[in-house]
mmCIF file of C-alpha atoms in Angstrom:
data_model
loop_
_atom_site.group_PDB
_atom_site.id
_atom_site.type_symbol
_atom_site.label_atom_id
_atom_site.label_comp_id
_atom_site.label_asym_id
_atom_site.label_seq_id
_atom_site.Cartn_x
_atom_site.Cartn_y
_atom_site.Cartn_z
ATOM 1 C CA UNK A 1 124.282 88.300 56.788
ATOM 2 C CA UNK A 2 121.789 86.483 59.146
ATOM 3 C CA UNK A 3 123.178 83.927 61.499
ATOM 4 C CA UNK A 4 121.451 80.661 62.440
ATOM 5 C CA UNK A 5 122.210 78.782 65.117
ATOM 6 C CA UNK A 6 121.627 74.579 64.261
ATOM 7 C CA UNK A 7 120.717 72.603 67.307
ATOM 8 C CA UNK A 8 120.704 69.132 67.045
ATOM 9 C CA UNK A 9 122.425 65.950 68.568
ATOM 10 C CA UNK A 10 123.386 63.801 64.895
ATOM 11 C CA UNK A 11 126.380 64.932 63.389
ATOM 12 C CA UNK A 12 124.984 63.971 59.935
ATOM 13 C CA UNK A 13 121.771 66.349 60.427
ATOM 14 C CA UNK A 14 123.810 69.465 61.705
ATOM 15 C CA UNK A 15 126.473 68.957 58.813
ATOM 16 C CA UNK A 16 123.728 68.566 56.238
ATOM 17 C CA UNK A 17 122.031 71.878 57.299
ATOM 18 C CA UNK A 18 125.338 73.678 58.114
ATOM 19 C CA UNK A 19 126.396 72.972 54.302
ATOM 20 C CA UNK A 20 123.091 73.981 52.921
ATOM 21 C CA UNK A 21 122.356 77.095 54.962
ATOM 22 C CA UNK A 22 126.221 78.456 53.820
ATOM 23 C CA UNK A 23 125.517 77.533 50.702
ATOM 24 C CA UNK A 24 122.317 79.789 51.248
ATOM 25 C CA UNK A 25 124.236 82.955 51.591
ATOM 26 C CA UNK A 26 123.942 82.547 55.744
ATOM 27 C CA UNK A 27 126.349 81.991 58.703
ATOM 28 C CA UNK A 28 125.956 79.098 61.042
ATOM 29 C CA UNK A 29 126.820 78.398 64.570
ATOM 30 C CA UNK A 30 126.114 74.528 65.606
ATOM 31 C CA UNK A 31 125.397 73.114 69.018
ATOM 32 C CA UNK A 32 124.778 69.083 69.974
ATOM 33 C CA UNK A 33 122.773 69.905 73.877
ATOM 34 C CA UNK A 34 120.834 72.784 75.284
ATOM 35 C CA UNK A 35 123.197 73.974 77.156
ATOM 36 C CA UNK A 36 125.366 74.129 74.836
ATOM 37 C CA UNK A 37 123.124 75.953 73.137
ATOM 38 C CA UNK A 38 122.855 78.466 75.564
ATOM 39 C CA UNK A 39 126.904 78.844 75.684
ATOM 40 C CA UNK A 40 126.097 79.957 71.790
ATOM 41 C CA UNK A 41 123.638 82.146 71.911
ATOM 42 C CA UNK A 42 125.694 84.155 74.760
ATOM 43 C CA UNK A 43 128.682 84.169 72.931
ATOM 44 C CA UNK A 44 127.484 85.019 69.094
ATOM 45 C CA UNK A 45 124.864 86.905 67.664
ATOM 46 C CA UNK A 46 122.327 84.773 66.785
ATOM 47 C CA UNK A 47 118.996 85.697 64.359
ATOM 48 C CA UNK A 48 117.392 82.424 64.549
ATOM 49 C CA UNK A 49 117.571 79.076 66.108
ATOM 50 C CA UNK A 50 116.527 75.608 64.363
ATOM 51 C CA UNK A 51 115.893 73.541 67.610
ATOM 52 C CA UNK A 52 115.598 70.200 67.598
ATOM 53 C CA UNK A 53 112.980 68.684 69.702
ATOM 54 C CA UNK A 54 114.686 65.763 71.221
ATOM 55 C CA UNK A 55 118.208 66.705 72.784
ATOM 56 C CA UNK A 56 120.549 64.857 75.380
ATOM 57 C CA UNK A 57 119.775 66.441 79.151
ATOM 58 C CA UNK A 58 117.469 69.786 78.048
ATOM 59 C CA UNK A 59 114.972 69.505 75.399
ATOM 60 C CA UNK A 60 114.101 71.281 73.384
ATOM 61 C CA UNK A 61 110.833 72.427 74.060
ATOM 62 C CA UNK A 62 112.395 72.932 77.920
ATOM 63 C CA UNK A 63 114.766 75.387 76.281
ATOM 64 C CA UNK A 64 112.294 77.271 74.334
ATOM 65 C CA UNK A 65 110.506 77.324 77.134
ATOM 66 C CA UNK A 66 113.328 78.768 79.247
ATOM 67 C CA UNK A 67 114.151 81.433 76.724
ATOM 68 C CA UNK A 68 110.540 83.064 76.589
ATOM 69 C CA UNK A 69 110.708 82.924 80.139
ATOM 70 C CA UNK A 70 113.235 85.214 80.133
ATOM 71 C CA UNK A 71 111.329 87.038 77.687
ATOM 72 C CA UNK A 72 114.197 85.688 74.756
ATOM 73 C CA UNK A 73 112.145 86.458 71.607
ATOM 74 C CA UNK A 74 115.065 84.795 69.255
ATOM 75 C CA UNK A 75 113.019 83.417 66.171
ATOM 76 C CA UNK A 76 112.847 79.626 67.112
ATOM 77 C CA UNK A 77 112.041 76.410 64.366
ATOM 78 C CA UNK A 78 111.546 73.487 65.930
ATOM 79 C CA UNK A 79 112.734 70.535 64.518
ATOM 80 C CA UNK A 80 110.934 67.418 65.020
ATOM 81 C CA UNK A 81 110.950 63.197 64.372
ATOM 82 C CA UNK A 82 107.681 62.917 65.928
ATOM 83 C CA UNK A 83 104.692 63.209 63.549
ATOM 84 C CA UNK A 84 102.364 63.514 66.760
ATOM 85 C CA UNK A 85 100.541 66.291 66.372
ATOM 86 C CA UNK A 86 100.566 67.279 70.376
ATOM 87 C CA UNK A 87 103.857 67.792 70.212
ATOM 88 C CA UNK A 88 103.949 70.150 67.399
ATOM 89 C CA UNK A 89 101.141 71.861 69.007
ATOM 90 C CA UNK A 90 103.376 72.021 72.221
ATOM 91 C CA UNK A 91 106.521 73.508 70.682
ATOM 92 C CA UNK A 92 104.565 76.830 68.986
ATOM 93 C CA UNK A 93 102.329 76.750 72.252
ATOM 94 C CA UNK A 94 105.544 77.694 73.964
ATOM 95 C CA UNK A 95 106.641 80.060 71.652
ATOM 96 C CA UNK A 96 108.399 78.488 69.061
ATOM 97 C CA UNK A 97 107.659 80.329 65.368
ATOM 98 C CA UNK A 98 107.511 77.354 63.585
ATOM 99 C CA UNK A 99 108.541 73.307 63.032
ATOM 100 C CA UNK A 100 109.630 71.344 60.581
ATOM 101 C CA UNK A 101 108.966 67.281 60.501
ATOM 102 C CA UNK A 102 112.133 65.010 59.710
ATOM 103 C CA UNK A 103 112.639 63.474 56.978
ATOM 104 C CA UNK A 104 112.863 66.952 55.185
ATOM 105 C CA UNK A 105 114.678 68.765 52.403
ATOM 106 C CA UNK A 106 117.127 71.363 53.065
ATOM 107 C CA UNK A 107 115.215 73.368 50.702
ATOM 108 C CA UNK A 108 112.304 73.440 52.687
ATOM 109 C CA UNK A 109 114.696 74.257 55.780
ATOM 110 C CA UNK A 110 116.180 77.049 53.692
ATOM 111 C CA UNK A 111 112.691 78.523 52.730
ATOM 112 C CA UNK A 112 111.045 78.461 56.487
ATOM 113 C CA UNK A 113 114.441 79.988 57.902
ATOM 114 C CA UNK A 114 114.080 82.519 54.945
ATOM 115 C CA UNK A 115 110.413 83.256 55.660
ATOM 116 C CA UNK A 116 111.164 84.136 59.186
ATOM 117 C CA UNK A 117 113.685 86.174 58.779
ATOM 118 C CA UNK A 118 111.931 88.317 56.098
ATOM 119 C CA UNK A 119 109.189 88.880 58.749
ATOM 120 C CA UNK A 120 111.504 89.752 61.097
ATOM 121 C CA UNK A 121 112.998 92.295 59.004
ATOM 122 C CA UNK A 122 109.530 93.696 58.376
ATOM 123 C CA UNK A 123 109.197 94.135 61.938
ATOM 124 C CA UNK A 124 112.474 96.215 62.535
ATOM 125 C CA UNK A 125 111.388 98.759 59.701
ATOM 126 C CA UNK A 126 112.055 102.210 61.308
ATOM 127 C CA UNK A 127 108.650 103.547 63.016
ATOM 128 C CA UNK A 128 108.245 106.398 60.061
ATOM 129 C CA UNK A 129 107.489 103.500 57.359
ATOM 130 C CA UNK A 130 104.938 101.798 59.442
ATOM 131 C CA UNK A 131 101.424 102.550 59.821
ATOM 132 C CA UNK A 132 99.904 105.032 61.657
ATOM 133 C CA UNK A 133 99.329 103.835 65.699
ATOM 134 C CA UNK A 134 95.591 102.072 65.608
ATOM 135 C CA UNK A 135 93.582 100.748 68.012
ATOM 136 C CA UNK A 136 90.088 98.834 67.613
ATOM 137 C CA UNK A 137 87.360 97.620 68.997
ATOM 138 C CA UNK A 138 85.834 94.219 67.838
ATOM 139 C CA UNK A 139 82.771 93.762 70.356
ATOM 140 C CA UNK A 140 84.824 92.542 73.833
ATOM 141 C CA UNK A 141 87.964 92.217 71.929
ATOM 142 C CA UNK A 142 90.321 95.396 71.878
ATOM 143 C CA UNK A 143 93.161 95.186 69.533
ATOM 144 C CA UNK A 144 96.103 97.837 69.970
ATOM 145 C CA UNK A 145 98.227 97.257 66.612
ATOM 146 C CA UNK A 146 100.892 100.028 68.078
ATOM 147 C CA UNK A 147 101.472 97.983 71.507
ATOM 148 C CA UNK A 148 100.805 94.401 70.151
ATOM 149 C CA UNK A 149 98.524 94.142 73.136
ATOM 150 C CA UNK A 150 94.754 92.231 73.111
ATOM 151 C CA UNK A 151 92.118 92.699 75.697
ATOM 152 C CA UNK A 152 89.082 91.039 76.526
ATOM 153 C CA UNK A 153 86.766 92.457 78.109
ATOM 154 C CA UNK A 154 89.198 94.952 79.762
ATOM 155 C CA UNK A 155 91.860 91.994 80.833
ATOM 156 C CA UNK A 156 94.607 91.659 79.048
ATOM 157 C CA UNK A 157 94.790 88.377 76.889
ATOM 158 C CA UNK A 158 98.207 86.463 76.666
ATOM 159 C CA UNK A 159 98.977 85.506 73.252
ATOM 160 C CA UNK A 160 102.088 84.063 71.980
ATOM 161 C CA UNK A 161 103.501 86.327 68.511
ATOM 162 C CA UNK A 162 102.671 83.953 66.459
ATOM 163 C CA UNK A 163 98.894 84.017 68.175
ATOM 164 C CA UNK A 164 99.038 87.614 67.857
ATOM 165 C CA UNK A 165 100.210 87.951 64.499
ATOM 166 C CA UNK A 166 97.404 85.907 63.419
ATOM 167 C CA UNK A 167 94.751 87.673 65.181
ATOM 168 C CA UNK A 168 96.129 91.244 63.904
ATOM 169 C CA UNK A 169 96.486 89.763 60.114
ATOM 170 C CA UNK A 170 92.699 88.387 60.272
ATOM 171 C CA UNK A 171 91.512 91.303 62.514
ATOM 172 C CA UNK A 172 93.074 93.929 59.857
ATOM 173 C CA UNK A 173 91.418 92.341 57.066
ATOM 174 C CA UNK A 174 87.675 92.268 58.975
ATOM 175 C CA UNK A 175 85.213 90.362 57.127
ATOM 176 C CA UNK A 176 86.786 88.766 54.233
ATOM 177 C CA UNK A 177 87.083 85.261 54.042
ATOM 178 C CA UNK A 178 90.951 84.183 53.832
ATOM 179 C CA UNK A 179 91.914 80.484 52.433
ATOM 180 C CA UNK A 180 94.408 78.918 54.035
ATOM 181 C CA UNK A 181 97.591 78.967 51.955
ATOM 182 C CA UNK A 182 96.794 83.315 52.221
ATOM 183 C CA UNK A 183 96.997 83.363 55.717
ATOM 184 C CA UNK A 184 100.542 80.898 55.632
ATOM 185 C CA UNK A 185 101.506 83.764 53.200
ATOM 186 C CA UNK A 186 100.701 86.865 55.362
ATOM 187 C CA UNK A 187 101.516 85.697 58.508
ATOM 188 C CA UNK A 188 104.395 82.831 57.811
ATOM 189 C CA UNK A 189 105.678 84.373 54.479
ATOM 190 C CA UNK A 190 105.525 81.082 52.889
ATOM 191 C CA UNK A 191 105.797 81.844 49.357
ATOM 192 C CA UNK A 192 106.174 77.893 48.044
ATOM 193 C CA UNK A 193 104.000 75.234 47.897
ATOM 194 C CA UNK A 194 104.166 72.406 50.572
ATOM 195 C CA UNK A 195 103.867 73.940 54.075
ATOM 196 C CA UNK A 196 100.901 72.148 56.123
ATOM 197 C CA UNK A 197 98.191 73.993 56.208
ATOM 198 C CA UNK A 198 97.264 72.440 59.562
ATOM 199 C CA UNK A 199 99.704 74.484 61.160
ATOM 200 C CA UNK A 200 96.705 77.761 60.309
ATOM 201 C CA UNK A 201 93.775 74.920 62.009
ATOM 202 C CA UNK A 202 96.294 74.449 65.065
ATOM 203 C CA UNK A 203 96.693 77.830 65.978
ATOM 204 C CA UNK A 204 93.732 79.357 65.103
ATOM 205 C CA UNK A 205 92.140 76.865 67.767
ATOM 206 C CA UNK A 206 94.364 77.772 70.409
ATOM 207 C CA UNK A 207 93.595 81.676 69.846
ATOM 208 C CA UNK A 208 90.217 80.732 70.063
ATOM 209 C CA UNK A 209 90.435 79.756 73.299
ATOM 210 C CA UNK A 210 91.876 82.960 74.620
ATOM 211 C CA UNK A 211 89.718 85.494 73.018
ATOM 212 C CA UNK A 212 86.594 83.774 72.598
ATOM 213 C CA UNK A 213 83.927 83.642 75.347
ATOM 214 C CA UNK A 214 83.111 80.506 73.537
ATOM 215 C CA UNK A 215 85.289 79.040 71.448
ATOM 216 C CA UNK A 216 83.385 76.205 70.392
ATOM 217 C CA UNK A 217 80.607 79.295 68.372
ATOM 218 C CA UNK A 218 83.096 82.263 68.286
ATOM 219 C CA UNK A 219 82.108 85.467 67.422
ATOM 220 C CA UNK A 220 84.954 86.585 66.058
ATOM 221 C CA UNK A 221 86.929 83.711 64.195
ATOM 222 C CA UNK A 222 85.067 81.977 62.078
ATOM 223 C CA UNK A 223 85.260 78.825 59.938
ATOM 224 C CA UNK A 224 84.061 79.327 56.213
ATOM 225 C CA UNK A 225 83.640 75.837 55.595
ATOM 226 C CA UNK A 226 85.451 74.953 52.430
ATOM 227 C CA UNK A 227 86.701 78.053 52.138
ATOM 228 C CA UNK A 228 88.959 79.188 55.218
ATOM 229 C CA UNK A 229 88.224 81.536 58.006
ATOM 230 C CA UNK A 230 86.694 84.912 58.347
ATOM 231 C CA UNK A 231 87.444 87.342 61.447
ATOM 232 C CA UNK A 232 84.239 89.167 62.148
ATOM 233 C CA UNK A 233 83.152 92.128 64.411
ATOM 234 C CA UNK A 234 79.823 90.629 65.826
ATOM 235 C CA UNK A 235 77.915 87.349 65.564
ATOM 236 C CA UNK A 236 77.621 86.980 61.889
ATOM 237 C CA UNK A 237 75.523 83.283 60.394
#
């Protein structure tokens, strides 16, 4: 049984989520501050962490921040009042996975959480039932799907896992053109209707900037306009 740790400073919010996420089938731990936070995730066990953005002392995005710095790759949903779009942008910059906007349903809470978790799962699969060690070359781009490591042009390019993920999904499927509620699927494991789709624009832009020599005409990730997006191996019109 998975356990989530809720971080958030209304009593309301963390009781609504607490009851839902039991009722889910999942354990949860609850802190009000990032540092109490941080007392949690020392003293339990902790799969993933719904963050809220806006905390007393520490934010959130500071404690994200903190934890990848100490290379912490704890699964991480931010949760968010602000519909600004920079600060979504921000918090899966850092590292988080992926946010939610209040006001939201606990179902969609339950589903996200769920989605994570599953790919999580998928990652832990014992070496044996994974595929065999590949590494390819896509023009300057090298792509090492063993090591999780990109390079351009012989440096090595910093990605976030979510970044990475979505380079490896598009990367791995070379040439097709991929909507995007498919990529949500294969990379997020959304398998509901009602996740934005933006979140697919938002980071696709930012990995753009770090593997493209020009990210404004990329070679490599390409908008099919009404369609979705293509990863190609050369300059294809």
């Amino acid at each position: 049984m998975a356990t989530i740790l809720v971080v958030d400073d209304e009593p309301s919010l963390v009781t609504l989520l607490s009851y839902n996420l039991t009722k889910s089938g999942l354990e949860v731990v609850t802190a009000t501050s990032g540092d109490e936070a941080r007392n949690q995730l020392a003293n339990h066990p902790i799969d993933l962490m719904l963050l809220d953005v806006m905390l007393p002392g520490k934010s959130g995005v500071d404690l994200t921040r903190e934890l990848r710095g100490e290379q912490n790759r704890i699964p991480i949903i931010m949760i968010t009042a602000l519909d600004d779009e920079v600060d979504k942008i921000l918090g899966l910059e850092i590292g988080a996975d992926d946010y939610v906007t209040k006001p939201f349903s606990p179902r969609e809470v339950i589903a996200r959480v769920r989605a994570v978790l599953r790919r999580l799962d998928k990652q832990q699969e014992p070496q044996a039932a994974k595929t065999p060690t590949k590494l390819k070359q896509f023009g300057n781009l090298t792509i090492d799907f063993d090591k999780m490591v990109v390079q351009r042009q012989g440096e090595i390019v910093k990605l976030t896992p979510k970044e990475y993920e979505l380079l490896a999904y598009m990367a791995d499927r070379e040439g097709r053109v991929l909507d995007r509620e498919t990529i949500l699927h294969g990379v997020w494991g959304y398998d509901y209707a009602g996740p934005d789709t933006r979140m697919v624009d938002m980071h696709l832009s930012h990995l753009r900037d770090k593997v493209e020599d020009d990210p404004k005409h990329p070679v490599h990730l390409k908008t099919v306009r009404g369609f979705g997006y293509r990863f190609d191996d050369q300059a294809v019109d």
